[in-house]
PDB file of C-alpha atoms in Angstrom:
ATOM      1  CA  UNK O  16       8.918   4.020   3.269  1.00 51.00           C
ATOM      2  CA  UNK O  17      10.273   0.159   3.402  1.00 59.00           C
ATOM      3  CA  UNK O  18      11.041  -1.022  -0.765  1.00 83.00           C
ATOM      4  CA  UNK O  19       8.461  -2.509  -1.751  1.00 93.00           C
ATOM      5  CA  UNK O  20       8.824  -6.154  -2.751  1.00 96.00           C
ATOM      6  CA  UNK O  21       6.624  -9.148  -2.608  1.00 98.00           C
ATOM      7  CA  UNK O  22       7.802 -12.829  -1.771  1.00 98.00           C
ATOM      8  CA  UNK O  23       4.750 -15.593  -3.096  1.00 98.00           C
ATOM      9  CA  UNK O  24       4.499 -18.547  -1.205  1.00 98.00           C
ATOM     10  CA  UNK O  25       2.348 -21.307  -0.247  1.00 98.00           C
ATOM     11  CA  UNK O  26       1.903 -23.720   3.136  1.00 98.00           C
ATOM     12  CA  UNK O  27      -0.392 -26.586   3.719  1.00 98.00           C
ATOM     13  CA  UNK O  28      -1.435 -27.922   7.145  1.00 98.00           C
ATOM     14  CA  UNK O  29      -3.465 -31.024   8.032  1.00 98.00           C
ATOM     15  CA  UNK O  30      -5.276 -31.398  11.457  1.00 98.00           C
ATOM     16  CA  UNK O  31      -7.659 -34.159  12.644  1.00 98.00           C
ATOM     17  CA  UNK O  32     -10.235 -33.203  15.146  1.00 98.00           C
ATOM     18  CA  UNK O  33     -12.548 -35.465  16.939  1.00 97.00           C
ATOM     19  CA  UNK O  34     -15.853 -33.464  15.860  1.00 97.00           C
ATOM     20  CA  UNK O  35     -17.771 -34.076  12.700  1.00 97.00           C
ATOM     21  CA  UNK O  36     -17.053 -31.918   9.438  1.00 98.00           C
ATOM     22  CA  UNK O  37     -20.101 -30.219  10.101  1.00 98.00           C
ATOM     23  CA  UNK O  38     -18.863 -28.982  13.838  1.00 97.00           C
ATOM     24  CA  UNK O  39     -15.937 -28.428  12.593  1.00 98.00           C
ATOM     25  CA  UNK O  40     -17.745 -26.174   9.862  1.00 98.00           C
ATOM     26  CA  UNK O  41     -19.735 -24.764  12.467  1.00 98.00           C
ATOM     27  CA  UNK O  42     -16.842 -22.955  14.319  1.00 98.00           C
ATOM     28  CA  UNK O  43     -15.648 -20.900  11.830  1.00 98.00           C
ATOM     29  CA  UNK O  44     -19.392 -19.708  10.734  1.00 98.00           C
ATOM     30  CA  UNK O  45     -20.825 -19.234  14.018  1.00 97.00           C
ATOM     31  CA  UNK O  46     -19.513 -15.576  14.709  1.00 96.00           C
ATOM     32  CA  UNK O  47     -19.179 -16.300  18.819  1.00 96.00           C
ATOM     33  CA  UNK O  48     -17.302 -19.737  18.424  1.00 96.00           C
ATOM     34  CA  UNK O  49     -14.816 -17.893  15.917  1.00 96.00           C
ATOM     35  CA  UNK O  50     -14.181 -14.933  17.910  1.00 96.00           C
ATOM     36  CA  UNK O  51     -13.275 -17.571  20.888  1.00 96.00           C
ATOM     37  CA  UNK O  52     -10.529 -19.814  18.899  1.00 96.00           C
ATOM     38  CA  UNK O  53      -9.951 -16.743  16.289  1.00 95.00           C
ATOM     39  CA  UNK O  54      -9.054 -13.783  17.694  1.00 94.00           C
ATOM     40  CA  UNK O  55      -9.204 -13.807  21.807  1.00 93.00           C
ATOM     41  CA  UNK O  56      -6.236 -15.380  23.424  1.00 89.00           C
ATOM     42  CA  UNK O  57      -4.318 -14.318  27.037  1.00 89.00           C
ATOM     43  CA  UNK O  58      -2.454 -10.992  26.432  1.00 93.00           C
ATOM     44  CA  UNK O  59      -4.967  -9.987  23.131  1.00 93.00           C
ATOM     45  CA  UNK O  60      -6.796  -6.945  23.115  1.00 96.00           C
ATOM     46  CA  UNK O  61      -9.354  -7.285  21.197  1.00 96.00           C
ATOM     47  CA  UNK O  62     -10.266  -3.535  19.662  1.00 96.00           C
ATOM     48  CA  UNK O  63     -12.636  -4.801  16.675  1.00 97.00           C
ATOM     49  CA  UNK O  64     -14.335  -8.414  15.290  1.00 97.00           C
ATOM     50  CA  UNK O  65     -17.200  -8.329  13.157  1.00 97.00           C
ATOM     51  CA  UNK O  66     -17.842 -11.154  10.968  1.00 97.00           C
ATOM     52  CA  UNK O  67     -20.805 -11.761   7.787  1.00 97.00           C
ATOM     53  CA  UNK O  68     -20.254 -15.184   7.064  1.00 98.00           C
ATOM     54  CA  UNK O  69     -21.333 -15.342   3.383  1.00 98.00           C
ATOM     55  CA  UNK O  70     -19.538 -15.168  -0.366  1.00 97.00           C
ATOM     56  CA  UNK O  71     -18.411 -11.480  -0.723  1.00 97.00           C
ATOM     57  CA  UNK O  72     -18.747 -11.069   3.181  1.00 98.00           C
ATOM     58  CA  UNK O  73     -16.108  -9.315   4.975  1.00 98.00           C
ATOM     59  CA  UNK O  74     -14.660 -10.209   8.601  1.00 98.00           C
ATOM     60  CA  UNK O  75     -12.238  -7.698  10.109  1.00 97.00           C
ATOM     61  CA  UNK O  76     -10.600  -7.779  13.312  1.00 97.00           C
ATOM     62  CA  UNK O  77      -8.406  -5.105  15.017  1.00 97.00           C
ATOM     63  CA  UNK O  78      -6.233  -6.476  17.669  1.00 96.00           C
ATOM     64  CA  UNK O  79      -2.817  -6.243  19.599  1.00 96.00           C
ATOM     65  CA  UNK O  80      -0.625  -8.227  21.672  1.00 93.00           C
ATOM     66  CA  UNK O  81      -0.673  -6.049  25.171  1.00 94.00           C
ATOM     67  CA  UNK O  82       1.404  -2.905  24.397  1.00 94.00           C
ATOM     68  CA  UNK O  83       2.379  -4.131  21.321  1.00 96.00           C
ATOM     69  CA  UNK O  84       1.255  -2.494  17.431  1.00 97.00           C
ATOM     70  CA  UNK O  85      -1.856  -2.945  16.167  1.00 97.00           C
ATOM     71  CA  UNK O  86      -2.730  -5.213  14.291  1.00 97.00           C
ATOM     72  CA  UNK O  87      -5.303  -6.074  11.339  1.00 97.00           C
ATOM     73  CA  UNK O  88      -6.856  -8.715   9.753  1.00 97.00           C
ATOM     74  CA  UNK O  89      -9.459  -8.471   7.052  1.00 98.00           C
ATOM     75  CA  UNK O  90     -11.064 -11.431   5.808  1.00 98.00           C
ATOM     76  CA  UNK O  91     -13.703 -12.112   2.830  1.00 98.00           C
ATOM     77  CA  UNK O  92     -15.170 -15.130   2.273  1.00 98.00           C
ATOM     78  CA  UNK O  93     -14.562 -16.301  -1.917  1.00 98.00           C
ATOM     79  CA  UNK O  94     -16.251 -19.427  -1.521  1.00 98.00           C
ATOM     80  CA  UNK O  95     -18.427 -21.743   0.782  1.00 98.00           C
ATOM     81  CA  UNK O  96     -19.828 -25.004   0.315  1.00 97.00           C
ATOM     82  CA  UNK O  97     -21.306 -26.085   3.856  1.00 98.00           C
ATOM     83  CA  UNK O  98     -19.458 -28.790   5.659  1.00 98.00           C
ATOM     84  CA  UNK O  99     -16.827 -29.173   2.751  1.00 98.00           C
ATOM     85  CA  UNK O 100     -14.818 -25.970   2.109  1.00 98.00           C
ATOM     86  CA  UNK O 101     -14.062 -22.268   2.919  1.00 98.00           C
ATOM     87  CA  UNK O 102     -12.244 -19.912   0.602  1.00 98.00           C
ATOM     88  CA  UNK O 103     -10.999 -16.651   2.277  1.00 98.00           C
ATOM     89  CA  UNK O 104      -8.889 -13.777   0.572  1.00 98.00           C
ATOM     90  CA  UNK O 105      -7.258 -12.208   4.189  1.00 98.00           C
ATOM     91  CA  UNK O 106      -5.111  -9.271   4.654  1.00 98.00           C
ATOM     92  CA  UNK O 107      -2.826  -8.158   7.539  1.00 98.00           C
ATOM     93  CA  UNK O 108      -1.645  -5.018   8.556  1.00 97.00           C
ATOM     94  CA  UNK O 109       0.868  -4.284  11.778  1.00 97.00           C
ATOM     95  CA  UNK O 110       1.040  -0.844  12.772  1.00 96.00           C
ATOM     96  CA  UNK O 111      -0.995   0.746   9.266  1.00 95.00           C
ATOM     97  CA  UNK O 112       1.734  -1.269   7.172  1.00 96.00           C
ATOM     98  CA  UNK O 113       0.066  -3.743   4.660  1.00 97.00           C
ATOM     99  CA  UNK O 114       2.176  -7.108   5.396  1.00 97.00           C
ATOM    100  CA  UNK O 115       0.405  -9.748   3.433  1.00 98.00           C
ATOM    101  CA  UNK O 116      -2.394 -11.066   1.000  1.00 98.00           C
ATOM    102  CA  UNK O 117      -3.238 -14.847   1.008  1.00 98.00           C
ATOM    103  CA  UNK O 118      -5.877 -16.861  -0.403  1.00 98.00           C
ATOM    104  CA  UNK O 119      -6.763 -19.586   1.953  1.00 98.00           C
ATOM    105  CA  UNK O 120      -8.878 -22.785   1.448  1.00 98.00           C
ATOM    106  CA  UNK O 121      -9.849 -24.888   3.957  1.00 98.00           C
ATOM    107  CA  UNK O 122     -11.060 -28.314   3.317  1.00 98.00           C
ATOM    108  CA  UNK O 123     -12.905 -30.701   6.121  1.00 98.00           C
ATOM    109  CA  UNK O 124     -13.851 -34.110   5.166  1.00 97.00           C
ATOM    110  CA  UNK O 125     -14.797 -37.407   7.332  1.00 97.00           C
ATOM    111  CA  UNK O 126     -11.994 -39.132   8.905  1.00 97.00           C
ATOM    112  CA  UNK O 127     -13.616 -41.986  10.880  1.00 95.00           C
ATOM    113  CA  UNK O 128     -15.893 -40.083  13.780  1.00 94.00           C
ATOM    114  CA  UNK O 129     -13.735 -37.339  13.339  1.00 97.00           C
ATOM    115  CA  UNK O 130     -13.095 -34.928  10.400  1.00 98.00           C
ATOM    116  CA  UNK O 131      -9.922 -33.918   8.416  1.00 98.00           C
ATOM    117  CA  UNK O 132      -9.082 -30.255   8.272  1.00 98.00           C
ATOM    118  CA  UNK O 133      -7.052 -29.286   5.120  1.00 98.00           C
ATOM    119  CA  UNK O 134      -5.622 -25.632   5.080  1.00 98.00           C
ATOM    120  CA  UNK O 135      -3.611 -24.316   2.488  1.00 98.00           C
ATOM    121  CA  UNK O 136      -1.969 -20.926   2.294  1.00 98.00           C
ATOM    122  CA  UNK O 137      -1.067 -19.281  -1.087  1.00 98.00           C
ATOM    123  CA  UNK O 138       0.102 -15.828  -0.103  1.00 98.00           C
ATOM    124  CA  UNK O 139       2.094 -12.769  -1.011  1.00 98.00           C
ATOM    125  CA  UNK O 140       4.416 -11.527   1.959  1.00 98.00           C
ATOM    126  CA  UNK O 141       4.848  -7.440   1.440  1.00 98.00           C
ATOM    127  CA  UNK O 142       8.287  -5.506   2.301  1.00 96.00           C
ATOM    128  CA  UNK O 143       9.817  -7.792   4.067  1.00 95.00           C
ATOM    129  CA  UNK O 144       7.233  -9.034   6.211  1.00 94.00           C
ATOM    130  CA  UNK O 145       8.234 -12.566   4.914  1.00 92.00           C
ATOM    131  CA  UNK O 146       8.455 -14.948   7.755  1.00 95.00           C
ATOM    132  CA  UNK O 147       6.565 -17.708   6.311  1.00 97.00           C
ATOM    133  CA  UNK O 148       7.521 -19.862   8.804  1.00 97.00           C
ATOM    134  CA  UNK O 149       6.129 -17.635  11.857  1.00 97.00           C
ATOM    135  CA  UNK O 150       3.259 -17.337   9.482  1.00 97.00           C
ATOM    136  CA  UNK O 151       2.717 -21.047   9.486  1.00 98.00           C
ATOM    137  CA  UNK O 152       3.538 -21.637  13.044  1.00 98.00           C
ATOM    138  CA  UNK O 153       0.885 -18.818  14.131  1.00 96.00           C
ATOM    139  CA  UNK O 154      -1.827 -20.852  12.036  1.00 97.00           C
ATOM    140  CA  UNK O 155      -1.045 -23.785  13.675  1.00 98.00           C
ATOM    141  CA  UNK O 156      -1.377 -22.117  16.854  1.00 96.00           C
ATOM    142  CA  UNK O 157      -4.808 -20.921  15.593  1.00 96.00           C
ATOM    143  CA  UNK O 158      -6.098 -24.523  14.494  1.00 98.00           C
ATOM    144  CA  UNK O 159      -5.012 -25.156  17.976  1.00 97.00           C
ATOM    145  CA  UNK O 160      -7.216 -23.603  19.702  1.00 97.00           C
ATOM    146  CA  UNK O 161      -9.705 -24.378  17.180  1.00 98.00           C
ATOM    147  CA  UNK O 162      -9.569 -28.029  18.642  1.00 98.00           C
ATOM    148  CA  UNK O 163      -9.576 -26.337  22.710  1.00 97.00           C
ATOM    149  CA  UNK O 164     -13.053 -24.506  21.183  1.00 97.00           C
ATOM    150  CA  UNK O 165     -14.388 -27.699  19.810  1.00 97.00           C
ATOM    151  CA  UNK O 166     -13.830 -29.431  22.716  1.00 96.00           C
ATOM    152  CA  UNK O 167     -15.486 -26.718  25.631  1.00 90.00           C
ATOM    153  CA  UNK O 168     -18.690 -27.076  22.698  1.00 75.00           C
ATOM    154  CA  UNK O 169     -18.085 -30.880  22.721  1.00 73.00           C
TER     155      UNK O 169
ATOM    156  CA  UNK V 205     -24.313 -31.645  -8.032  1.00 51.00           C
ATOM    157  CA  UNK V 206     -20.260 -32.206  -9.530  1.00 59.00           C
ATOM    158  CA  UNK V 207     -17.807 -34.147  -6.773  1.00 83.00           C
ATOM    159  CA  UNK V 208     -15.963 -31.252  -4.600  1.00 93.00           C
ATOM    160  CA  UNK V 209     -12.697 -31.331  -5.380  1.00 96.00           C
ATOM    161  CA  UNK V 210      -9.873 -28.163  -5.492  1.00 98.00           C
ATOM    162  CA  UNK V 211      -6.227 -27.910  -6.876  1.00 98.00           C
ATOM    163  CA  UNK V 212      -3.814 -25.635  -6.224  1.00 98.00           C
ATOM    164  CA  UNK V 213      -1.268 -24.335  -8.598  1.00 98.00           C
ATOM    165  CA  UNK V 214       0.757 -20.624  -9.499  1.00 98.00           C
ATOM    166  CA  UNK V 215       1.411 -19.549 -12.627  1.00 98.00           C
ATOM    167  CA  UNK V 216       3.970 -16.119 -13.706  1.00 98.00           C
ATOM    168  CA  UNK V 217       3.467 -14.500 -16.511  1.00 98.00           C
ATOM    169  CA  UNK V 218       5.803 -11.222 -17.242  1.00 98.00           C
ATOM    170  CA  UNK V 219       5.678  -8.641 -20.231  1.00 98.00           C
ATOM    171  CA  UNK V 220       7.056  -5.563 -21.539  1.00 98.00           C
ATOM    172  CA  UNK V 221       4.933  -2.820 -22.487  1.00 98.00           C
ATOM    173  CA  UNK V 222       6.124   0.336 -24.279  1.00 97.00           C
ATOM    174  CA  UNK V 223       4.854   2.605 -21.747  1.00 97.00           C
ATOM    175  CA  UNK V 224       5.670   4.106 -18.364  1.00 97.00           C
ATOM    176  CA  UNK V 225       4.896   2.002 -15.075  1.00 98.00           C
ATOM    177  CA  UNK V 226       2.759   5.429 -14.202  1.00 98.00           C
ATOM    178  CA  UNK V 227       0.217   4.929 -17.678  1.00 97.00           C
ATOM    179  CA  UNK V 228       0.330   0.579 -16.955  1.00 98.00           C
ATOM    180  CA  UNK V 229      -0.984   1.246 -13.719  1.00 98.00           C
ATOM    181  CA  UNK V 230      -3.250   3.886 -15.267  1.00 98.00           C
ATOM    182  CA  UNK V 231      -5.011   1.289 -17.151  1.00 98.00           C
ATOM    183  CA  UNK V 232      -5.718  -0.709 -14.418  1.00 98.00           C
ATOM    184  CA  UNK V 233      -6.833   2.026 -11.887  1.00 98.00           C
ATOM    185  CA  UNK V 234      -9.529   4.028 -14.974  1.00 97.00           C
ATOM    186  CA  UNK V 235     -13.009   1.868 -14.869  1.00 96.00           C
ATOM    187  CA  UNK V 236     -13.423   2.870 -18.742  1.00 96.00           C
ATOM    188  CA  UNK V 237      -9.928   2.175 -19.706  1.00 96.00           C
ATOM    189  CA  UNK V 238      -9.955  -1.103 -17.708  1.00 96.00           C
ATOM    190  CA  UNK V 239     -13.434  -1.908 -19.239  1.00 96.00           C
ATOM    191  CA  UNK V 240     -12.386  -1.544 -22.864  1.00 96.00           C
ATOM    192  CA  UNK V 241      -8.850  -4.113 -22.327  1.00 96.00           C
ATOM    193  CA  UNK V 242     -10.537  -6.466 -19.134  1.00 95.00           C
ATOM    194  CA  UNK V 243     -14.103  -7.180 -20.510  1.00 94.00           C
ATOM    195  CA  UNK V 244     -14.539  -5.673 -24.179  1.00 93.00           C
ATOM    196  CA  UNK V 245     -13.639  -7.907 -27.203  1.00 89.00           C
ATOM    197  CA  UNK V 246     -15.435  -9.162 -30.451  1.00 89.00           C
ATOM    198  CA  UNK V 247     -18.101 -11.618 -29.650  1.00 93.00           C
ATOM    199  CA  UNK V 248     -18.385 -11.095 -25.912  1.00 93.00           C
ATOM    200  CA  UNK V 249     -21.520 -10.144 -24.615  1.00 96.00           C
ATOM    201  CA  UNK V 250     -21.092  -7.505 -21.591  1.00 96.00           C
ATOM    202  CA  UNK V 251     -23.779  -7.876 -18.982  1.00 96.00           C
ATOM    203  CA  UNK V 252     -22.294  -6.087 -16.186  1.00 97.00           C
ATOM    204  CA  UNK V 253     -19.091  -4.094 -15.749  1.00 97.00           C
ATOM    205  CA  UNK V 254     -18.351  -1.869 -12.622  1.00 97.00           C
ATOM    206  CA  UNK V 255     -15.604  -1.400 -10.779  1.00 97.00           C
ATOM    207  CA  UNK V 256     -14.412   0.155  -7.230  1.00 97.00           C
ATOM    208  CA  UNK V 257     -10.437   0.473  -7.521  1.00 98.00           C
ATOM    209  CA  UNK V 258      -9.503   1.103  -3.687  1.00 98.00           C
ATOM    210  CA  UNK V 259      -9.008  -2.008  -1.193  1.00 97.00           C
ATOM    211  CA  UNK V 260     -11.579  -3.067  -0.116  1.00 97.00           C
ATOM    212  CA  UNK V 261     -13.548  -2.591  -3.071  1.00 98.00           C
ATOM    213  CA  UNK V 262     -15.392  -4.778  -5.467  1.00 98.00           C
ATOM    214  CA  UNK V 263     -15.010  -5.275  -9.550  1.00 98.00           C
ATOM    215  CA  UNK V 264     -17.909  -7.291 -10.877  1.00 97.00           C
ATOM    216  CA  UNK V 265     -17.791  -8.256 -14.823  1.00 97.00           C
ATOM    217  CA  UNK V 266     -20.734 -10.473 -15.977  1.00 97.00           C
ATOM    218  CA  UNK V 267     -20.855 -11.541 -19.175  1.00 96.00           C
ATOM    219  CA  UNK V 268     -20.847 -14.556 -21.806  1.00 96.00           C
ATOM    220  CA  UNK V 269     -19.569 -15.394 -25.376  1.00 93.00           C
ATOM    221  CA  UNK V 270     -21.967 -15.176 -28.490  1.00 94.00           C
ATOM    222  CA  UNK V 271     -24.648 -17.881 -26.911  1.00 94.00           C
ATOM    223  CA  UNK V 272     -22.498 -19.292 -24.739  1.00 96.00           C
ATOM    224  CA  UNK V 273     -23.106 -19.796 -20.517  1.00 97.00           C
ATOM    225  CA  UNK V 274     -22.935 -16.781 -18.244  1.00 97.00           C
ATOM    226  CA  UNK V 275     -19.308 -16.245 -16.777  1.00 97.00           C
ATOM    227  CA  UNK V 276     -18.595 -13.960 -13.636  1.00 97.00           C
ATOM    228  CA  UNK V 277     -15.885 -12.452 -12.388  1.00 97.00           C
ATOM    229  CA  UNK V 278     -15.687 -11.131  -9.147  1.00 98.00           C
ATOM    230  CA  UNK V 279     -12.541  -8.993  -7.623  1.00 98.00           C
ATOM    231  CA  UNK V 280     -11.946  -7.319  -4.664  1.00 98.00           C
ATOM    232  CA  UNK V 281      -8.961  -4.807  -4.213  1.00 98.00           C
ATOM    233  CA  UNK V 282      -6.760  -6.181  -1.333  1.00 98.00           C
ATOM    234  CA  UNK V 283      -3.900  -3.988  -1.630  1.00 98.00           C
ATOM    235  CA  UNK V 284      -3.148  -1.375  -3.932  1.00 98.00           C
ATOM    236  CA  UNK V 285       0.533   0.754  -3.750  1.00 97.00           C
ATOM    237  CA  UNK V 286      -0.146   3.166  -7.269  1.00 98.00           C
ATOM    238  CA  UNK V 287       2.307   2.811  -9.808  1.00 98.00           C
ATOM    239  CA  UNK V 288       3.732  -0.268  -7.853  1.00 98.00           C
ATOM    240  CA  UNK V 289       1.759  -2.734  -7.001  1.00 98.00           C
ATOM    241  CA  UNK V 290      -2.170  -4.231  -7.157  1.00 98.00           C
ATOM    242  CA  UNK V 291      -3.006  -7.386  -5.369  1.00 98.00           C
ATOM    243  CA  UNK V 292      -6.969  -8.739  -6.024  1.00 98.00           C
ATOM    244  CA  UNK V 293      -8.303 -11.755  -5.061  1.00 98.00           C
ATOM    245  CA  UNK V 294     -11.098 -12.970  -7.556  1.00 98.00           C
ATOM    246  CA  UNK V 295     -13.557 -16.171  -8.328  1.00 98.00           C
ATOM    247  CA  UNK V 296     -14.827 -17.377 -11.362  1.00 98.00           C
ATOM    248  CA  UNK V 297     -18.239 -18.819 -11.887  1.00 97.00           C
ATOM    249  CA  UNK V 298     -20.018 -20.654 -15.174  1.00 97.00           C
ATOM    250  CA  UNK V 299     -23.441 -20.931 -15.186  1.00 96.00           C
ATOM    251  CA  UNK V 300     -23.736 -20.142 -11.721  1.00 95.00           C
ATOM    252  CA  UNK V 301     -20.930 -22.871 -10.711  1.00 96.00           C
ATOM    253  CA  UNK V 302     -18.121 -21.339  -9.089  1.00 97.00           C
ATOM    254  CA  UNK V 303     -14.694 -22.557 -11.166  1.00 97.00           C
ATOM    255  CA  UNK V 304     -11.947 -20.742  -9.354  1.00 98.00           C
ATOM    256  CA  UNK V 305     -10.662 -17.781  -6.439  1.00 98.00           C
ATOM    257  CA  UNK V 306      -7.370 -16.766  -6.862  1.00 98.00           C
ATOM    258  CA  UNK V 307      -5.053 -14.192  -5.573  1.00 98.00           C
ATOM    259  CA  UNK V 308      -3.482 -12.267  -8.615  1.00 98.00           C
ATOM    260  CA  UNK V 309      -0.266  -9.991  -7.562  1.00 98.00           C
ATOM    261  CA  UNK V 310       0.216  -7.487 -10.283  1.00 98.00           C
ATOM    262  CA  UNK V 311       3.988  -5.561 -10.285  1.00 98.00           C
ATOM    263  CA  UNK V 312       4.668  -2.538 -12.440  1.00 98.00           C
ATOM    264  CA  UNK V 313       8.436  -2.016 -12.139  1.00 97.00           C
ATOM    265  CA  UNK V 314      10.520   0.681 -14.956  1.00 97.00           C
ATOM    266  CA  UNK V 315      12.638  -0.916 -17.393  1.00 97.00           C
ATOM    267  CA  UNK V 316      14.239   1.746 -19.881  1.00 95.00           C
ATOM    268  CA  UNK V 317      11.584   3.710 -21.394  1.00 94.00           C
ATOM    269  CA  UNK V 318       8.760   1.608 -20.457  1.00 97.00           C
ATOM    270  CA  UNK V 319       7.444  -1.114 -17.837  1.00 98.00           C
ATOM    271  CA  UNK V 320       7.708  -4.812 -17.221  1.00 98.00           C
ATOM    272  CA  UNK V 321       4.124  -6.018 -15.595  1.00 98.00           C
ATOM    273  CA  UNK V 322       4.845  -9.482 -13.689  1.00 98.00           C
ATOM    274  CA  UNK V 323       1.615 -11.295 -12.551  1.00 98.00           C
ATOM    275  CA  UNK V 324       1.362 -13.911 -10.300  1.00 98.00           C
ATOM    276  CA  UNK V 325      -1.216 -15.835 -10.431  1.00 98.00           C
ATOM    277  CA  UNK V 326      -1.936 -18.523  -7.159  1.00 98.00           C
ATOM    278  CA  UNK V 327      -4.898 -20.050  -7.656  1.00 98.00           C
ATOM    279  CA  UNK V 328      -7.685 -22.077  -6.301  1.00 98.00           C
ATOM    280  CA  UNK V 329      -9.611 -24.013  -9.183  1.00 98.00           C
ATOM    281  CA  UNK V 330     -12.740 -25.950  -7.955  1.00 98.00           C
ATOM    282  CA  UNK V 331     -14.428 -29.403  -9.134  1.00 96.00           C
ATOM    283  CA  UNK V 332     -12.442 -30.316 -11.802  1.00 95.00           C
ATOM    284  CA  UNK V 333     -12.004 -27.357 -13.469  1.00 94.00           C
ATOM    285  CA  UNK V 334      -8.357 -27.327 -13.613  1.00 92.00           C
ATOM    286  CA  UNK V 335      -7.369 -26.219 -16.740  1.00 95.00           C
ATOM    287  CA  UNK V 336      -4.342 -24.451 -15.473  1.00 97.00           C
ATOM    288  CA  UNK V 337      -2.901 -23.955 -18.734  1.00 97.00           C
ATOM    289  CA  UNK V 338      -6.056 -22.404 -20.322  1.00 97.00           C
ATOM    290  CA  UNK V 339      -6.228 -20.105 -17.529  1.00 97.00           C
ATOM    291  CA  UNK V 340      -2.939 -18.779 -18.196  1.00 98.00           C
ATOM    292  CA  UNK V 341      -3.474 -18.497 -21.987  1.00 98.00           C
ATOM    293  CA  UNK V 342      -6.713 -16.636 -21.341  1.00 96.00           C
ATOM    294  CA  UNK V 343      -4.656 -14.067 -18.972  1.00 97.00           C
ATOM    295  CA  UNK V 344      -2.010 -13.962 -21.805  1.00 98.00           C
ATOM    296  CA  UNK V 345      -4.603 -12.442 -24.030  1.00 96.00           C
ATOM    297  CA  UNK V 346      -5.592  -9.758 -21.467  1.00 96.00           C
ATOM    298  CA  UNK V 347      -2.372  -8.854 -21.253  1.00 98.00           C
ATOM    299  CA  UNK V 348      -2.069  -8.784 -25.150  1.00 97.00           C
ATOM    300  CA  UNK V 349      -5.053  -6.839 -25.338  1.00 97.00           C
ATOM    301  CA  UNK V 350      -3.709  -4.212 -22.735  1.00 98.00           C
ATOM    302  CA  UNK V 351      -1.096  -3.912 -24.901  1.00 98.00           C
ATOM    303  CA  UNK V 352      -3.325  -2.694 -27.496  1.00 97.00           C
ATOM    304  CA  UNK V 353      -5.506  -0.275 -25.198  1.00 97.00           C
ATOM    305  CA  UNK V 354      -1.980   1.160 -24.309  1.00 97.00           C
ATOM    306  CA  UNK V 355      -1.351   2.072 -28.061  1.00 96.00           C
ATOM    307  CA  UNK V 356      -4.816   3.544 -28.439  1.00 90.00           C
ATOM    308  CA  UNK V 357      -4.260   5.534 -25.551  1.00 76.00           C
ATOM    309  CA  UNK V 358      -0.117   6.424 -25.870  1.00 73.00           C
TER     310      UNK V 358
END
């Protein structure tokens, strides 16, 4: 068994999309337009996504890179105030180890035509699994193809 | 309806107890133990209390002081290591307004005879209520009051 130890930190990204808050919104609760920009990518394998948009709802999804570990992520939603904010409590596990617990908030507001996306990260990075940078360079990657999703919907 | 608005901020708070890391993580894990130091305490009013201590699980707490408004507090388990480590995330409402989600990291570690408890605290706090400092005062006196469940019970 690794030592335990936790390392707490926190990230913030900012992205500008050319959809309104409320398609922005509308990607992460629509459970199809998630699954898209959230979990399916070249190389995934998808083994599990369910998703209950709503405060105390859970999302979990069970993927892996090609032969690579599996991996987990289990979501539940701690706040939502429609077309403003999300608050999600997400786990991650690689291979049955727990590797992190983060609170994340994400903010949209009106930028022009377009809409603001504020994300911020506050998490605890288990045993070692603290690469906070790879953490913040996969979520980019993620609010990447966020903007790929909104713009096959645009 | 109050102007969305949400700050960030982490607070640490560490004690000593006079008591193994095994019986601190005791009180945590037993519902009626956890009840009596979490929820109980002259002049609160308990509405609810029930707890589910594996991840994944849910603690709900409902309850108000003397007259005052309804408070709720709702955690869910997201990693638990026994006699090591707890991790919740939990929200706050008042009178049905939601005030807070945080992600509390709680870390029992042996120091001579007895345990040092650190919490971290990273926190979410919604519309203005910000009160950072009262928040951590308030979490003082849980801790001060499981210090006082743990001399009932040594």
């Amino acid at each position: 068994m690794a030592k335990r130890s936790v390392t707490h930190a926190t990230f913030i990204i900012e992205r500008d999309y050319d959809a309104t808050p409320e398609r922005v919104f509308k990607a992460f609760e629509d459970t199809e337009a998630k699954r898209r920009w959230f979990v399916e990518g070249e190389g995934w394998i998808i083994e599990e996504y369910t998703a209950d948009f709503r405060v105390g709802g859970f999302e979990r999804s069970r993927f892996r890179f090609k032969e690579g570990p599996v991996m987990t992520n289990d979501t539940v939603y701690q706040e939502i105030a429609p077309n403003e904010r999300i608050i999600t409590a997400y786990t991650m596990t690689i291979d049955g180890a727990p590797i992190s617990a983060s609170l994340a908030t994400i903010e949209f507001q009106k930028r022009g035509n377009g809409a603001r996306l504020r994300f911020t990260e506050q998490g605890a990075y288990l045993d070692g699994h603290d690469d906070i940078a790879g953490r913040e360079a996969g979520t980019r990657e993620l609010f990447d193809a966020l903007d790929r999703e909104l713009k096959r919907a645009g």
